[in-house]
mmCIF file of C-alpha atoms in Angstrom:
data_model
loop_
_atom_site.group_PDB
_atom_site.id
_atom_site.type_symbol
_atom_site.label_atom_id
_atom_site.label_comp_id
_atom_site.label_asym_id
_atom_site.label_seq_id
_atom_site.Cartn_x
_atom_site.Cartn_y
_atom_site.Cartn_z
ATOM 1 C CA UNK D 1 105.289 24.734 33.353
ATOM 2 C CA UNK D 2 107.537 22.616 31.141
ATOM 3 C CA UNK D 3 110.717 21.173 32.658
ATOM 4 C CA UNK D 4 113.858 22.836 31.374
ATOM 5 C CA UNK D 5 116.526 20.726 29.781
ATOM 6 C CA UNK D 6 119.987 21.045 31.270
ATOM 7 C CA UNK D 7 122.589 22.322 28.872
ATOM 8 C CA UNK D 8 125.842 20.423 29.271
ATOM 9 C CA UNK D 9 129.129 22.228 28.665
ATOM 10 C CA UNK D 10 131.309 21.054 25.781
ATOM 11 C CA UNK D 11 133.745 19.654 28.354
ATOM 12 C CA UNK D 12 131.111 17.050 29.311
ATOM 13 C CA UNK D 13 131.765 15.400 25.937
ATOM 14 C CA UNK D 14 135.421 15.070 26.945
ATOM 15 C CA UNK D 15 134.723 13.385 30.274
ATOM 16 C CA UNK D 16 136.175 10.133 28.951
ATOM 17 C CA UNK D 17 139.636 11.712 29.351
ATOM 18 C CA UNK D 18 139.673 12.027 33.157
ATOM 19 C CA UNK D 19 137.973 8.651 33.456
ATOM 20 C CA UNK D 20 140.729 7.144 31.326
ATOM 21 C CA UNK D 21 143.546 8.669 33.374
ATOM 22 C CA UNK D 22 141.941 7.983 36.760
ATOM 23 C CA UNK D 23 144.699 5.549 37.887
ATOM 24 C CA UNK D 24 147.408 8.068 36.957
ATOM 25 C CA UNK D 25 145.589 10.860 38.786
ATOM 26 C CA UNK D 26 145.121 8.669 41.876
ATOM 27 C CA UNK D 27 148.829 7.796 41.896
ATOM 28 C CA UNK D 28 149.768 11.489 41.533
ATOM 29 C CA UNK D 29 147.460 12.504 44.372
ATOM 30 C CA UNK D 30 148.785 9.746 46.615
ATOM 31 C CA UNK D 31 152.402 10.659 45.823
ATOM 32 C CA UNK D 32 151.761 14.361 46.479
ATOM 33 C CA UNK D 33 149.094 14.020 49.186
ATOM 34 C CA UNK D 34 150.826 16.374 51.614
ATOM 35 C CA UNK D 35 151.111 19.109 48.980
ATOM 36 C CA UNK D 36 147.528 18.788 47.729
ATOM 37 C CA UNK D 37 146.052 18.614 51.231
ATOM 38 C CA UNK D 38 147.658 22.007 52.018
ATOM 39 C CA UNK D 39 147.564 23.699 48.588
ATOM 40 C CA UNK D 40 145.552 26.917 48.492
ATOM 41 C CA UNK D 41 142.687 26.782 46.028
ATOM 42 C CA UNK D 42 142.456 22.983 46.109
ATOM 43 C CA UNK D 43 140.495 20.464 48.122
ATOM 44 C CA UNK D 44 140.461 16.696 48.344
ATOM 45 C CA UNK D 45 136.770 15.783 48.311
ATOM 46 C CA UNK D 46 135.737 12.349 49.555
ATOM 47 C CA UNK D 47 132.301 11.208 48.448
ATOM 48 C CA UNK D 48 130.526 7.875 48.806
ATOM 49 C CA UNK D 49 130.321 5.882 45.580
ATOM 50 C CA UNK D 50 126.732 5.841 44.347
ATOM 51 C CA UNK D 51 126.883 2.173 43.303
ATOM 52 C CA UNK D 52 129.606 0.677 45.499
ATOM 53 C CA UNK D 53 129.188 2.672 48.712
ATOM 54 C CA UNK D 54 132.988 2.950 48.880
ATOM 55 C CA UNK D 55 134.811 6.222 49.583
ATOM 56 C CA UNK D 56 135.864 8.051 46.402
ATOM 57 C CA UNK D 57 138.444 10.829 46.578
ATOM 58 C CA UNK D 58 138.727 13.598 44.003
ATOM 59 C CA UNK D 59 141.113 16.533 43.784
ATOM 60 C CA UNK D 60 139.161 19.678 42.901
ATOM 61 C CA UNK D 61 139.862 23.386 42.565
ATOM 62 C CA UNK D 62 137.829 25.411 45.031
ATOM 63 C CA UNK D 63 137.322 28.673 46.784
ATOM 64 C CA UNK D 64 136.813 28.814 50.528
ATOM 65 C CA UNK D 65 134.725 31.304 52.449
ATOM 66 C CA UNK D 66 134.184 30.991 56.202
ATOM 67 C CA UNK D 67 132.832 27.437 56.678
ATOM 68 C CA UNK D 68 131.880 26.986 53.021
ATOM 69 C CA UNK D 69 133.820 25.396 50.178
ATOM 70 C CA UNK D 70 132.593 26.224 46.654
ATOM 71 C CA UNK D 71 133.212 23.775 43.817
ATOM 72 C CA UNK D 72 132.347 23.909 40.124
ATOM 73 C CA UNK D 73 132.209 20.818 37.940
ATOM 74 C CA UNK D 74 134.235 21.322 34.770
ATOM 75 C CA UNK D 75 132.561 18.300 33.180
ATOM 76 C CA UNK D 76 129.022 19.251 34.111
ATOM 77 C CA UNK D 77 126.576 16.684 35.421
ATOM 78 C CA UNK D 78 128.690 13.841 33.972
ATOM 79 C CA UNK D 79 131.328 14.126 36.711
ATOM 80 C CA UNK D 80 131.347 11.103 38.953
ATOM 81 C CA UNK D 81 131.719 13.229 42.081
ATOM 82 C CA UNK D 82 128.595 15.195 41.115
ATOM 83 C CA UNK D 83 126.666 11.979 40.535
ATOM 84 C CA UNK D 84 127.864 10.648 43.895
ATOM 85 C CA UNK D 85 126.793 13.844 45.684
ATOM 86 C CA UNK D 86 123.334 13.645 44.190
ATOM 87 C CA UNK D 87 122.901 10.218 45.759
ATOM 88 C CA UNK D 88 124.599 11.027 49.100
ATOM 89 C CA UNK D 89 125.480 14.641 50.017
ATOM 90 C CA UNK D 90 127.562 13.664 53.075
ATOM 91 C CA UNK D 91 131.222 14.295 52.288
ATOM 92 C CA UNK D 92 134.633 14.795 53.801
ATOM 93 C CA UNK D 93 136.936 17.572 52.662
ATOM 94 C CA UNK D 94 140.655 17.813 53.200
ATOM 95 C CA UNK D 95 141.887 21.378 53.082
ATOM 96 C CA UNK D 96 144.757 23.024 54.887
ATOM 97 C CA UNK D 97 145.785 19.548 56.015
ATOM 98 C CA UNK D 98 142.623 18.950 58.021
ATOM 99 C CA UNK D 99 139.872 16.436 57.210
ATOM 100 C CA UNK D 100 136.397 17.647 58.143
ATOM 101 C CA UNK D 101 132.929 16.257 57.548
ATOM 102 C CA UNK D 102 130.546 18.330 55.499
ATOM 103 C CA UNK D 103 127.248 18.398 53.685
ATOM 104 C CA UNK D 104 127.122 19.226 49.987
ATOM 105 C CA UNK D 105 124.323 21.160 48.366
ATOM 106 C CA UNK D 106 123.833 21.788 44.653
ATOM 107 C CA UNK D 107 123.414 25.383 43.569
ATOM 108 C CA UNK D 108 121.379 25.448 40.397
ATOM 109 C CA UNK D 109 119.979 28.991 40.355
ATOM 110 C CA UNK D 110 121.993 30.940 37.789
ATOM 111 C CA UNK D 111 121.675 34.247 39.637
ATOM 112 C CA UNK D 112 123.094 32.678 42.806
ATOM 113 C CA UNK D 113 125.968 31.011 40.926
ATOM 114 C CA UNK D 114 126.922 34.256 39.190
ATOM 115 C CA UNK D 115 126.720 36.159 42.479
ATOM 116 C CA UNK D 116 129.020 33.634 44.152
ATOM 117 C CA UNK D 117 131.677 33.774 41.412
ATOM 118 C CA UNK D 118 131.398 37.569 41.484
ATOM 119 C CA UNK D 119 132.130 37.599 45.213
ATOM 120 C CA UNK D 120 134.660 34.740 45.169
ATOM 121 C CA UNK D 121 136.327 34.553 41.756
ATOM 122 C CA UNK D 122 138.755 31.737 41.240
ATOM 123 C CA UNK D 123 140.370 30.049 38.303
ATOM 124 C CA UNK D 124 138.896 26.556 38.471
ATOM 125 C CA UNK D 125 141.119 24.969 35.865
ATOM 126 C CA UNK D 126 144.509 26.505 36.693
ATOM 127 C CA UNK D 127 146.521 24.999 39.539
ATOM 128 C CA UNK D 128 149.457 27.332 39.138
ATOM 129 C CA UNK D 129 149.993 30.117 41.643
ATOM 130 C CA UNK D 130 151.316 32.457 38.934
ATOM 131 C CA UNK D 131 148.119 32.045 36.913
ATOM 132 C CA UNK D 132 146.048 32.705 40.032
ATOM 133 C CA UNK D 133 148.138 35.772 40.896
ATOM 134 C CA UNK D 134 147.642 37.266 37.430
ATOM 135 C CA UNK D 135 143.957 36.324 37.210
ATOM 136 C CA UNK D 136 143.154 37.669 40.665
ATOM 137 C CA UNK D 137 145.012 40.932 40.080
ATOM 138 C CA UNK D 138 142.550 43.775 40.765
ATOM 139 C CA UNK D 139 142.970 45.055 37.207
ATOM 140 C CA UNK D 140 142.105 41.617 35.788
ATOM 141 C CA UNK D 141 139.266 40.843 38.201
ATOM 142 C CA UNK D 142 136.426 42.291 36.061
ATOM 143 C CA UNK D 143 137.512 40.145 33.103
ATOM 144 C CA UNK D 144 137.800 37.054 35.283
ATOM 145 C CA UNK D 145 134.374 37.620 36.847
ATOM 146 C CA UNK D 146 132.767 38.166 33.424
ATOM 147 C CA UNK D 147 134.363 34.956 32.146
ATOM 148 C CA UNK D 148 133.321 32.952 35.231
ATOM 149 C CA UNK D 149 129.727 34.184 35.086
ATOM 150 C CA UNK D 150 129.448 32.867 31.550
ATOM 151 C CA UNK D 151 131.466 29.708 32.278
ATOM 152 C CA UNK D 152 129.427 28.698 35.340
ATOM 153 C CA UNK D 153 126.057 29.012 33.561
ATOM 154 C CA UNK D 154 126.106 25.461 32.170
ATOM 155 C CA UNK D 155 127.925 23.814 35.056
ATOM 156 C CA UNK D 156 126.750 22.599 38.437
ATOM 157 C CA UNK D 157 128.098 24.447 41.428
ATOM 158 C CA UNK D 158 128.296 22.865 44.848
ATOM 159 C CA UNK D 159 128.675 24.403 48.255
ATOM 160 C CA UNK D 160 130.041 22.161 50.983
ATOM 161 C CA UNK D 161 129.161 23.312 54.494
ATOM 162 C CA UNK D 162 131.694 22.145 57.043
#
């Protein structure tokens, strides 16, 4: 059986943008730490740097279910946090103001990813409550789920067990 080549999303070509604004993002997160550590639909993920071994914190949109936190990488396999997780899956997550240790696992099976976004739809790129309220409206849910199933196909999904 031939190995399949991963298809990167178009956003992976734009990954230089978040890398370029990393200091600005870090300053924003530090200035608004209390808000982001309690914000619904967001998590502060702390990974271990794959080269330095230092803690690396990233603000990510998520959906929570029981003891699981689901994350999708907008920038595909190019995201630094994804690369860090592949080297060391031990993480810390800050959600609802609490820091807990967890273990990250990549979800690569398309059928499992589409099932998860069908059960737990979220708008991974919209931090605004109004956008979430409209997108998660029962009348809009089928459109959101259809979009997410297509969107998640070329992106890695991670489940963090806490």
